[in-house]
Amino acid sequence: MKAPFGAEVIGVDLKQSLDGGTKTAINRAFADNGVLVFRGQSFATPDQFLAAATNLGEPMPPVVATYRLPGYEAIEELTNTATDTRTGEKTLLYRGGSWHTDHSNLACPPKATTLYAIDLPPSGGGNTEFINMMMAYEALDPATRETLRGRRAFQAYISRRAPRKLLARTDAEKQGSDGVWQPMVRRHPETGRAALYLNPMRCDAVEEMEQAEGDVLLDALYAHADQTQFQYSHGWSAGDMLIWDNRSCLHQATPVRVASERRYMHRIMLRGDAPIMAG
């Protein structure tokens, strides 16, 4: 892979049972690289994808059930075309089209997300892009690092600053998902490296700062992180399975080139622990 981070795993068929040594090696590579690419996977059923993801952690259901694959609590359908369940009309969707990390509004956000490509638009587009927030943190100047030391940001279900809308939640789905104070710099539990833990969709306030001052800081940090030297853009092929580390990466989807062409994937998130403040 010609990218500043990420790695391709070659010679592993995730439909097959993996021995303990292989699982350990894959999980270590995942923690070290932030994004892993498994090409040429051919899952005949959603159960095979679920089993593959389970090699890397415990699947968790999304907060909002709208796009769950029928019969599967932890698998979501990601597609740019869908049927509106209220009207029955076909609609065009563009999900995930701005930088974010998944479910950072939870006390224990998912440690990872995995996607499996099933149908892709013939004309291209629909990449998934990543920012390595460990690299972004390590490139900060000392004064900014000191400003962030011990500081938290409030991560809401949706921030007043969010660049796009999110799905509406039922009353039951609102339980435990309204938001939480999270460290702005978190320690990776496996590598020990520090990473910016920010989310333009959810960061709503900075601890011990007035709103305007906090907004200036967040804008500066987002601009700093959004540089090509910290990024990888994945162009999909059918059968690709990606897993990325929500503890150290932001991600976003790019538009398909022809809006009516179908992009269809399955998604599974993996349970994580409460973020640890970096010292």
PDB file of C-alpha atoms in Angstrom:
ATOM      1  CA  MET A   1       0.000   0.000   0.000  1.00  0.00           C
ATOM      2  CA  LYS A   2       1.346   3.410  -0.987  1.00  0.00           C
ATOM      3  CA  ALA A   3       0.020   5.334   1.991  1.00  0.00           C
ATOM      4  CA  PRO A   4       1.437   6.908   5.174  1.00  0.00           C
ATOM      5  CA  PHE A   5      -0.342   4.254   7.255  1.00  0.00           C
ATOM      6  CA  GLY A   6      -2.485   1.148   6.880  1.00  0.00           C
ATOM      7  CA  ALA A   7      -1.507  -2.329   5.720  1.00  0.00           C
ATOM      8  CA  GLU A   8      -2.784  -5.058   3.414  1.00  0.00           C
ATOM      9  CA  VAL A   9      -3.086  -8.563   4.852  1.00  0.00           C
ATOM     10  CA  ILE A  10      -2.207 -11.128   2.184  1.00  0.00           C
ATOM     11  CA  GLY A  11      -2.948 -14.834   2.119  1.00  0.00           C
ATOM     12  CA  VAL A  12      -5.702 -14.922   4.745  1.00  0.00           C
ATOM     13  CA  ASP A  13      -9.145 -16.308   3.887  1.00  0.00           C
ATOM     14  CA  LEU A  14     -11.407 -15.029   6.630  1.00  0.00           C
ATOM     15  CA  LYS A  15     -14.015 -17.697   5.875  1.00  0.00           C
ATOM     16  CA  GLN A  16     -11.609 -20.225   7.362  1.00  0.00           C
ATOM     17  CA  SER A  17     -11.000 -20.803  11.057  1.00  0.00           C
ATOM     18  CA  LEU A  18      -7.904 -18.895  12.200  1.00  0.00           C
ATOM     19  CA  ASP A  19      -5.455 -20.306  14.721  1.00  0.00           C
ATOM     20  CA  GLY A  20      -4.482 -18.322  17.799  1.00  0.00           C
ATOM     21  CA  GLY A  21      -1.155 -17.191  16.375  1.00  0.00           C
ATOM     22  CA  THR A  22      -2.749 -15.789  13.221  1.00  0.00           C
ATOM     23  CA  LYS A  23      -5.416 -13.942  15.220  1.00  0.00           C
ATOM     24  CA  THR A  24      -2.748 -12.445  17.475  1.00  0.00           C
ATOM     25  CA  ALA A  25      -0.664 -11.303  14.484  1.00  0.00           C
ATOM     26  CA  ILE A  26      -3.675  -9.730  12.765  1.00  0.00           C
ATOM     27  CA  ASN A  27      -4.772  -7.909  15.896  1.00  0.00           C
ATOM     28  CA  ARG A  28      -1.241  -6.585  16.460  1.00  0.00           C
ATOM     29  CA  ALA A  29      -1.027  -5.387  12.863  1.00  0.00           C
ATOM     30  CA  PHE A  30      -4.401  -3.708  13.322  1.00  0.00           C
ATOM     31  CA  ALA A  31      -3.282  -1.797  16.418  1.00  0.00           C
ATOM     32  CA  ASP A  32       0.003  -0.768  14.775  1.00  0.00           C
ATOM     33  CA  ASN A  33      -1.408   0.302  11.393  1.00  0.00           C
ATOM     34  CA  GLY A  34      -4.875   1.684  12.123  1.00  0.00           C
ATOM     35  CA  VAL A  35      -6.406   0.282   8.915  1.00  0.00           C
ATOM     36  CA  LEU A  36      -6.175  -3.267   7.560  1.00  0.00           C
ATOM     37  CA  VAL A  37      -7.255  -4.318   4.058  1.00  0.00           C
ATOM     38  CA  PHE A  38      -8.249  -7.913   3.283  1.00  0.00           C
ATOM     39  CA  ARG A  39      -8.792  -8.244  -0.468  1.00  0.00           C
ATOM     40  CA  GLY A  40     -10.605 -10.997  -2.331  1.00  0.00           C
ATOM     41  CA  GLN A  41     -12.863 -12.161   0.465  1.00  0.00           C
ATOM     42  CA  SER A  42     -15.963 -13.992  -0.760  1.00  0.00           C
ATOM     43  CA  PHE A  43     -18.503 -14.285   2.009  1.00  0.00           C
ATOM     44  CA  ALA A  44     -21.485 -16.257   0.729  1.00  0.00           C
ATOM     45  CA  THR A  45     -23.673 -15.261   3.677  1.00  0.00           C
ATOM     46  CA  PRO A  46     -23.839 -12.486   6.280  1.00  0.00           C
ATOM     47  CA  ASP A  47     -22.971 -15.125   8.886  1.00  0.00           C
ATOM     48  CA  GLN A  48     -19.561 -15.602   7.270  1.00  0.00           C
ATOM     49  CA  PHE A  49     -18.878 -11.877   7.479  1.00  0.00           C
ATOM     50  CA  LEU A  50     -20.008 -11.880  11.100  1.00  0.00           C
ATOM     51  CA  ALA A  51     -17.646 -14.763  11.895  1.00  0.00           C
ATOM     52  CA  ALA A  52     -14.768 -12.973  10.145  1.00  0.00           C
ATOM     53  CA  ALA A  53     -15.329  -9.789  12.145  1.00  0.00           C
ATOM     54  CA  THR A  54     -15.487 -11.791  15.365  1.00  0.00           C
ATOM     55  CA  ASN A  55     -11.842 -12.771  14.845  1.00  0.00           C
ATOM     56  CA  LEU A  56     -11.045  -9.159  15.707  1.00  0.00           C
ATOM     57  CA  GLY A  57     -13.486  -8.451  18.519  1.00  0.00           C
ATOM     58  CA  GLU A  58     -17.036  -8.639  19.810  1.00  0.00           C
ATOM     59  CA  PRO A  59     -19.709  -7.270  17.441  1.00  0.00           C
ATOM     60  CA  MET A  60     -21.967  -4.545  18.847  1.00  0.00           C
ATOM     61  CA  PRO A  61     -25.274  -3.222  17.509  1.00  0.00           C
ATOM     62  CA  PRO A  62     -25.529   0.368  16.250  1.00  0.00           C
ATOM     63  CA  VAL A  63     -27.408   2.919  18.354  1.00  0.00           C
ATOM     64  CA  VAL A  64     -30.015   3.458  15.626  1.00  0.00           C
ATOM     65  CA  ALA A  65     -31.641   0.344  14.163  1.00  0.00           C
ATOM     66  CA  THR A  66     -32.803   1.934  10.881  1.00  0.00           C
ATOM     67  CA  TYR A  67     -30.285   0.226   8.600  1.00  0.00           C
ATOM     68  CA  ARG A  68     -29.803  -3.083  10.403  1.00  0.00           C
ATOM     69  CA  LEU A  69     -29.776  -6.081   8.081  1.00  0.00           C
ATOM     70  CA  PRO A  70     -32.998  -8.012   8.795  1.00  0.00           C
ATOM     71  CA  GLY A  71     -32.272 -10.880  11.140  1.00  0.00           C
ATOM     72  CA  TYR A  72     -28.919  -9.474  12.312  1.00  0.00           C
ATOM     73  CA  GLU A  73     -28.586  -7.183  15.309  1.00  0.00           C
ATOM     74  CA  ALA A  74     -24.965  -6.192  14.630  1.00  0.00           C
ATOM     75  CA  ILE A  75     -24.829  -6.009  10.800  1.00  0.00           C
ATOM     76  CA  GLU A  76     -25.845  -2.819   9.019  1.00  0.00           C
ATOM     77  CA  GLU A  77     -26.541  -2.285   5.338  1.00  0.00           C
ATOM     78  CA  LEU A  78     -24.630   0.665   3.895  1.00  0.00           C
ATOM     79  CA  THR A  79     -26.044   1.702   0.560  1.00  0.00           C
ATOM     80  CA  ASN A  80     -26.591   4.863  -1.431  1.00  0.00           C
ATOM     81  CA  THR A  81     -30.065   3.667  -2.456  1.00  0.00           C
ATOM     82  CA  ALA A  82     -32.793   2.680  -0.044  1.00  0.00           C
ATOM     83  CA  THR A  83     -36.545   2.474   0.380  1.00  0.00           C
ATOM     84  CA  ASP A  84     -38.133   5.014   2.711  1.00  0.00           C
ATOM     85  CA  THR A  85     -39.960   2.821   5.227  1.00  0.00           C
ATOM     86  CA  ARG A  86     -42.632   5.502   5.725  1.00  0.00           C
ATOM     87  CA  THR A  87     -43.516   6.214   2.076  1.00  0.00           C
ATOM     88  CA  GLY A  88     -42.202   3.168   0.210  1.00  0.00           C
ATOM     89  CA  GLU A  89     -40.348   5.490  -2.185  1.00  0.00           C
ATOM     90  CA  LYS A  90     -36.838   4.823  -3.421  1.00  0.00           C
ATOM     91  CA  THR A  91     -34.391   7.419  -2.147  1.00  0.00           C
ATOM     92  CA  LEU A  92     -30.767   8.278  -2.816  1.00  0.00           C
ATOM     93  CA  LEU A  93     -28.601   8.419   0.291  1.00  0.00           C
ATOM     94  CA  TYR A  94     -25.127   9.758   0.967  1.00  0.00           C
ATOM     95  CA  ARG A  95     -24.035   8.436   4.350  1.00  0.00           C
ATOM     96  CA  GLY A  96     -20.852   9.221   6.200  1.00  0.00           C
ATOM     97  CA  GLY A  97     -19.859  12.077   3.922  1.00  0.00           C
ATOM     98  CA  SER A  98     -17.791  14.038   6.445  1.00  0.00           C
ATOM     99  CA  TRP A  99     -14.981  13.219   8.855  1.00  0.00           C
ATOM    100  CA  HIS A 100     -16.055  11.311  11.961  1.00  0.00           C
ATOM    101  CA  THR A 101     -15.320   8.403  14.267  1.00  0.00           C
ATOM    102  CA  ASP A 102     -18.112   5.998  15.072  1.00  0.00           C
ATOM    103  CA  HIS A 103     -20.310   6.416  18.170  1.00  0.00           C
ATOM    104  CA  SER A 104     -17.890   8.619  20.140  1.00  0.00           C
ATOM    105  CA  ASN A 105     -20.953   9.886  22.043  1.00  0.00           C
ATOM    106  CA  LEU A 106     -21.044   6.599  23.983  1.00  0.00           C
ATOM    107  CA  ALA A 107     -19.202   6.004  27.243  1.00  0.00           C
ATOM    108  CA  CYS A 108     -17.599   2.933  25.627  1.00  0.00           C
ATOM    109  CA  PRO A 109     -17.359   3.638  21.886  1.00  0.00           C
ATOM    110  CA  PRO A 110     -16.636   0.854  19.385  1.00  0.00           C
ATOM    111  CA  LYS A 111     -12.930   0.118  19.109  1.00  0.00           C
ATOM    112  CA  ALA A 112     -13.224  -0.758  15.434  1.00  0.00           C
ATOM    113  CA  THR A 113     -15.487  -0.815  12.404  1.00  0.00           C
ATOM    114  CA  THR A 114     -15.328  -3.246   9.524  1.00  0.00           C
ATOM    115  CA  LEU A 115     -16.861  -2.914   6.053  1.00  0.00           C
ATOM    116  CA  TYR A 116     -17.343  -5.572   3.379  1.00  0.00           C
ATOM    117  CA  ALA A 117     -17.893  -4.499  -0.242  1.00  0.00           C
ATOM    118  CA  ILE A 118     -20.648  -6.387  -2.094  1.00  0.00           C
ATOM    119  CA  ASP A 119     -21.813  -4.129  -4.971  1.00  0.00           C
ATOM    120  CA  LEU A 120     -19.837  -1.165  -6.267  1.00  0.00           C
ATOM    121  CA  PRO A 121     -20.698   1.613  -8.739  1.00  0.00           C
ATOM    122  CA  PRO A 122     -19.254   0.815 -12.204  1.00  0.00           C
ATOM    123  CA  SER A 123     -18.283   4.448 -12.774  1.00  0.00           C
ATOM    124  CA  GLY A 124     -16.275   4.589  -9.557  1.00  0.00           C
ATOM    125  CA  GLY A 125     -16.166   6.874  -6.576  1.00  0.00           C
ATOM    126  CA  GLY A 126     -17.423   5.986  -3.135  1.00  0.00           C
ATOM    127  CA  ASN A 127     -13.963   5.716  -1.578  1.00  0.00           C
ATOM    128  CA  THR A 128     -13.527   5.454   2.175  1.00  0.00           C
ATOM    129  CA  GLU A 129     -10.903   7.882   3.466  1.00  0.00           C
ATOM    130  CA  PHE A 130      -9.024   7.893   6.754  1.00  0.00           C
ATOM    131  CA  ILE A 131      -7.023  10.285   8.939  1.00  0.00           C
ATOM    132  CA  ASN A 132      -4.458   8.826  11.345  1.00  0.00           C
ATOM    133  CA  MET A 133      -5.036  10.860  14.502  1.00  0.00           C
ATOM    134  CA  MET A 134      -1.921   9.505  16.217  1.00  0.00           C
ATOM    135  CA  MET A 135       0.208  10.988  13.446  1.00  0.00           C
ATOM    136  CA  ALA A 136      -1.783  14.216  13.631  1.00  0.00           C
ATOM    137  CA  TYR A 137      -1.231  14.475  17.384  1.00  0.00           C
ATOM    138  CA  GLU A 138       2.489  13.758  17.111  1.00  0.00           C
ATOM    139  CA  ALA A 139       2.834  16.599  14.586  1.00  0.00           C
ATOM    140  CA  LEU A 140       1.277  19.210  16.897  1.00  0.00           C
ATOM    141  CA  ASP A 141       3.445  21.967  18.334  1.00  0.00           C
ATOM    142  CA  PRO A 142       4.305  21.735  22.057  1.00  0.00           C
ATOM    143  CA  ALA A 143       2.064  24.666  23.022  1.00  0.00           C
ATOM    144  CA  THR A 144      -1.020  23.049  21.511  1.00  0.00           C
ATOM    145  CA  ARG A 145      -0.199  19.738  23.154  1.00  0.00           C
ATOM    146  CA  GLU A 146       0.009  21.535  26.484  1.00  0.00           C
ATOM    147  CA  THR A 147      -3.381  23.179  25.867  1.00  0.00           C
ATOM    148  CA  LEU A 148      -4.889  19.735  25.287  1.00  0.00           C
ATOM    149  CA  ARG A 149      -3.240  18.063  28.267  1.00  0.00           C
ATOM    150  CA  GLY A 150      -5.916  16.704  30.618  1.00  0.00           C
ATOM    151  CA  ARG A 151      -8.700  18.468  28.700  1.00  0.00           C
ATOM    152  CA  ARG A 152     -11.991  16.927  27.594  1.00  0.00           C
ATOM    153  CA  ALA A 153     -14.585  17.699  24.921  1.00  0.00           C
ATOM    154  CA  PHE A 154     -18.297  16.978  25.111  1.00  0.00           C
ATOM    155  CA  GLN A 155     -19.293  14.563  22.357  1.00  0.00           C
ATOM    156  CA  ALA A 156     -23.044  14.769  21.759  1.00  0.00           C
ATOM    157  CA  TYR A 157     -25.182  12.499  19.596  1.00  0.00           C
ATOM    158  CA  ILE A 158     -25.092  15.386  17.135  1.00  0.00           C
ATOM    159  CA  SER A 159     -23.174  18.609  17.686  1.00  0.00           C
ATOM    160  CA  ARG A 160     -24.557  22.078  17.029  1.00  0.00           C
ATOM    161  CA  ARG A 161     -21.492  22.310  14.729  1.00  0.00           C
ATOM    162  CA  ALA A 162     -22.186  19.103  12.772  1.00  0.00           C
ATOM    163  CA  PRO A 163     -21.805  19.493   8.979  1.00  0.00           C
ATOM    164  CA  ARG A 164     -24.706  17.101   8.220  1.00  0.00           C
ATOM    165  CA  LYS A 165     -27.770  15.576   9.840  1.00  0.00           C
ATOM    166  CA  LEU A 166     -27.921  12.198  11.582  1.00  0.00           C
ATOM    167  CA  LEU A 167     -30.740   9.691  11.869  1.00  0.00           C
ATOM    168  CA  ALA A 168     -33.492  10.456  14.359  1.00  0.00           C
ATOM    169  CA  ARG A 169     -33.553   8.182  17.406  1.00  0.00           C
ATOM    170  CA  THR A 170     -36.448   6.536  19.156  1.00  0.00           C
ATOM    171  CA  ASP A 171     -36.886   7.203  22.876  1.00  0.00           C
ATOM    172  CA  ALA A 172     -35.306   3.826  23.620  1.00  0.00           C
ATOM    173  CA  GLU A 173     -32.326   4.586  21.369  1.00  0.00           C
ATOM    174  CA  LYS A 174     -31.731   7.871  23.191  1.00  0.00           C
ATOM    175  CA  GLN A 175     -30.920   6.026  26.420  1.00  0.00           C
ATOM    176  CA  GLY A 176     -27.195   6.352  27.065  1.00  0.00           C
ATOM    177  CA  SER A 177     -26.447   7.966  23.699  1.00  0.00           C
ATOM    178  CA  ASP A 178     -27.081  11.697  24.283  1.00  0.00           C
ATOM    179  CA  GLY A 179     -23.402  12.396  24.876  1.00  0.00           C
ATOM    180  CA  VAL A 180     -20.426  12.164  27.200  1.00  0.00           C
ATOM    181  CA  TRP A 181     -17.253  14.058  28.085  1.00  0.00           C
ATOM    182  CA  GLN A 182     -14.324  12.385  26.318  1.00  0.00           C
ATOM    183  CA  PRO A 183     -10.571  13.059  26.504  1.00  0.00           C
ATOM    184  CA  MET A 184      -9.358  15.196  23.621  1.00  0.00           C
ATOM    185  CA  VAL A 185      -6.190  13.104  23.552  1.00  0.00           C
ATOM    186  CA  ARG A 186      -6.595   9.408  24.296  1.00  0.00           C
ATOM    187  CA  ARG A 187      -4.012   6.727  25.011  1.00  0.00           C
ATOM    188  CA  HIS A 188      -4.219   3.685  22.747  1.00  0.00           C
ATOM    189  CA  PRO A 189      -4.661   0.722  25.104  1.00  0.00           C
ATOM    190  CA  GLU A 190      -2.510  -1.614  23.011  1.00  0.00           C
ATOM    191  CA  THR A 191       0.277   0.552  21.591  1.00  0.00           C
ATOM    192  CA  GLY A 192       0.445   3.260  24.262  1.00  0.00           C
ATOM    193  CA  ARG A 193       0.534   5.982  21.587  1.00  0.00           C
ATOM    194  CA  ALA A 194      -1.478   9.176  22.019  1.00  0.00           C
ATOM    195  CA  ALA A 195      -4.114  10.182  19.472  1.00  0.00           C
ATOM    196  CA  LEU A 196      -6.391  13.163  19.023  1.00  0.00           C
ATOM    197  CA  TYR A 197      -9.890  11.974  19.867  1.00  0.00           C
ATOM    198  CA  LEU A 198     -12.127  14.446  18.071  1.00  0.00           C
ATOM    199  CA  ASN A 199     -15.238  14.164  15.938  1.00  0.00           C
ATOM    200  CA  PRO A 200     -16.565  17.057  13.825  1.00  0.00           C
ATOM    201  CA  MET A 201     -20.016  15.439  13.926  1.00  0.00           C
ATOM    202  CA  ARG A 202     -20.186  15.253  17.715  1.00  0.00           C
ATOM    203  CA  CYS A 203     -17.711  17.570  19.519  1.00  0.00           C
ATOM    204  CA  ASP A 204     -19.933  20.269  20.968  1.00  0.00           C
ATOM    205  CA  ALA A 205     -17.887  21.989  23.686  1.00  0.00           C
ATOM    206  CA  VAL A 206     -14.384  22.097  25.143  1.00  0.00           C
ATOM    207  CA  GLU A 207     -13.936  21.777  28.886  1.00  0.00           C
ATOM    208  CA  GLU A 208     -13.067  25.001  30.741  1.00  0.00           C
ATOM    209  CA  MET A 209     -13.384  27.130  27.589  1.00  0.00           C
ATOM    210  CA  GLU A 210     -16.050  29.568  26.488  1.00  0.00           C
ATOM    211  CA  GLN A 211     -17.935  28.434  23.401  1.00  0.00           C
ATOM    212  CA  ALA A 212     -16.163  30.780  20.999  1.00  0.00           C
ATOM    213  CA  GLU A 213     -12.707  29.904  22.330  1.00  0.00           C
ATOM    214  CA  GLY A 214     -13.466  26.184  22.172  1.00  0.00           C
ATOM    215  CA  ASP A 215     -14.747  26.495  18.617  1.00  0.00           C
ATOM    216  CA  VAL A 216     -11.531  28.218  17.530  1.00  0.00           C
ATOM    217  CA  LEU A 217      -9.469  25.411  19.064  1.00  0.00           C
ATOM    218  CA  LEU A 218     -11.575  22.673  17.461  1.00  0.00           C
ATOM    219  CA  ASP A 219     -11.435  24.354  14.049  1.00  0.00           C
ATOM    220  CA  ALA A 220      -7.654  24.639  14.272  1.00  0.00           C
ATOM    221  CA  LEU A 221      -7.299  20.984  15.259  1.00  0.00           C
ATOM    222  CA  TYR A 222      -9.577  19.796  12.452  1.00  0.00           C
ATOM    223  CA  ALA A 223      -7.658  21.870   9.901  1.00  0.00           C
ATOM    224  CA  HIS A 224      -4.368  20.471  11.202  1.00  0.00           C
ATOM    225  CA  ALA A 225      -5.591  16.859  10.996  1.00  0.00           C
ATOM    226  CA  ASP A 226      -7.074  17.275   7.511  1.00  0.00           C
ATOM    227  CA  GLN A 227      -3.728  17.126   5.693  1.00  0.00           C
ATOM    228  CA  THR A 228      -2.728  14.571   3.068  1.00  0.00           C
ATOM    229  CA  GLN A 229       0.346  13.387   5.002  1.00  0.00           C
ATOM    230  CA  PHE A 230      -1.990  11.899   7.617  1.00  0.00           C
ATOM    231  CA  GLN A 231      -4.483  10.354   5.152  1.00  0.00           C
ATOM    232  CA  TYR A 232      -5.266   7.181   3.226  1.00  0.00           C
ATOM    233  CA  SER A 233      -8.038   6.915   0.619  1.00  0.00           C
ATOM    234  CA  HIS A 234      -9.259   3.401  -0.152  1.00  0.00           C
ATOM    235  CA  GLY A 235     -10.638   2.713  -3.615  1.00  0.00           C
ATOM    236  CA  TRP A 236     -12.882  -0.308  -3.252  1.00  0.00           C
ATOM    237  CA  SER A 237     -12.964  -3.585  -5.168  1.00  0.00           C
ATOM    238  CA  ALA A 238     -15.719  -6.160  -4.701  1.00  0.00           C
ATOM    239  CA  GLY A 239     -14.695  -8.589  -1.969  1.00  0.00           C
ATOM    240  CA  ASP A 240     -12.603  -6.070  -0.038  1.00  0.00           C
ATOM    241  CA  MET A 241     -13.013  -6.176   3.729  1.00  0.00           C
ATOM    242  CA  LEU A 242     -11.597  -3.255   5.695  1.00  0.00           C
ATOM    243  CA  ILE A 243     -11.240  -2.830   9.415  1.00  0.00           C
ATOM    244  CA  TRP A 244     -10.201   0.462  10.989  1.00  0.00           C
ATOM    245  CA  ASP A 245      -9.373   1.596  14.494  1.00  0.00           C
ATOM    246  CA  ASN A 246     -11.889   4.129  15.818  1.00  0.00           C
ATOM    247  CA  ARG A 247      -9.484   4.843  18.687  1.00  0.00           C
ATOM    248  CA  SER A 248      -6.916   6.360  16.338  1.00  0.00           C
ATOM    249  CA  CYS A 249      -8.632   7.193  13.028  1.00  0.00           C
ATOM    250  CA  LEU A 250     -11.295   9.410  11.532  1.00  0.00           C
ATOM    251  CA  HIS A 251     -13.045   8.283   8.353  1.00  0.00           C
ATOM    252  CA  GLN A 252     -15.435   9.546   5.699  1.00  0.00           C
ATOM    253  CA  ALA A 253     -17.057   8.368   2.459  1.00  0.00           C
ATOM    254  CA  THR A 254     -16.669  10.169  -0.861  1.00  0.00           C
ATOM    255  CA  PRO A 255     -19.595  10.460  -3.310  1.00  0.00           C
ATOM    256  CA  VAL A 256     -20.089   7.930  -6.087  1.00  0.00           C
ATOM    257  CA  ARG A 257     -19.473   9.444  -9.523  1.00  0.00           C
ATOM    258  CA  VAL A 258     -22.958   8.539 -10.813  1.00  0.00           C
ATOM    259  CA  ALA A 259     -25.515   8.971  -8.032  1.00  0.00           C
ATOM    260  CA  SER A 260     -27.921   6.340  -9.362  1.00  0.00           C
ATOM    261  CA  GLU A 261     -25.263   3.579  -9.400  1.00  0.00           C
ATOM    262  CA  ARG A 262     -25.500   1.263  -6.415  1.00  0.00           C
ATOM    263  CA  ARG A 263     -22.876   1.055  -3.675  1.00  0.00           C
ATOM    264  CA  TYR A 264     -23.820  -1.693  -1.222  1.00  0.00           C
ATOM    265  CA  MET A 265     -21.799  -2.887   1.771  1.00  0.00           C
ATOM    266  CA  HIS A 266     -22.228  -4.583   5.114  1.00  0.00           C
ATOM    267  CA  ARG A 267     -20.881  -2.977   8.282  1.00  0.00           C
ATOM    268  CA  ILE A 268     -20.081  -4.343  11.738  1.00  0.00           C
ATOM    269  CA  MET A 269     -18.742  -2.396  14.714  1.00  0.00           C
ATOM    270  CA  LEU A 270     -16.699  -4.050  17.478  1.00  0.00           C
ATOM    271  CA  ARG A 271     -17.079  -3.253  21.174  1.00  0.00           C
ATOM    272  CA  GLY A 272     -14.517  -1.029  22.856  1.00  0.00           C
ATOM    273  CA  ASP A 273     -13.651   0.280  26.297  1.00  0.00           C
ATOM    274  CA  ALA A 274     -13.940   3.738  27.827  1.00  0.00           C
ATOM    275  CA  PRO A 275     -11.267   6.059  26.361  1.00  0.00           C
ATOM    276  CA  ILE A 276      -8.197   6.611  28.548  1.00  0.00           C
ATOM    277  CA  MET A 277      -6.822  10.140  28.912  1.00  0.00           C
ATOM    278  CA  ALA A 278      -3.268  10.435  27.588  1.00  0.00           C
ATOM    279  CA  GLY A 279      -0.857  11.828  30.156  1.00  0.00           C
TER     280      GLY A 279
END
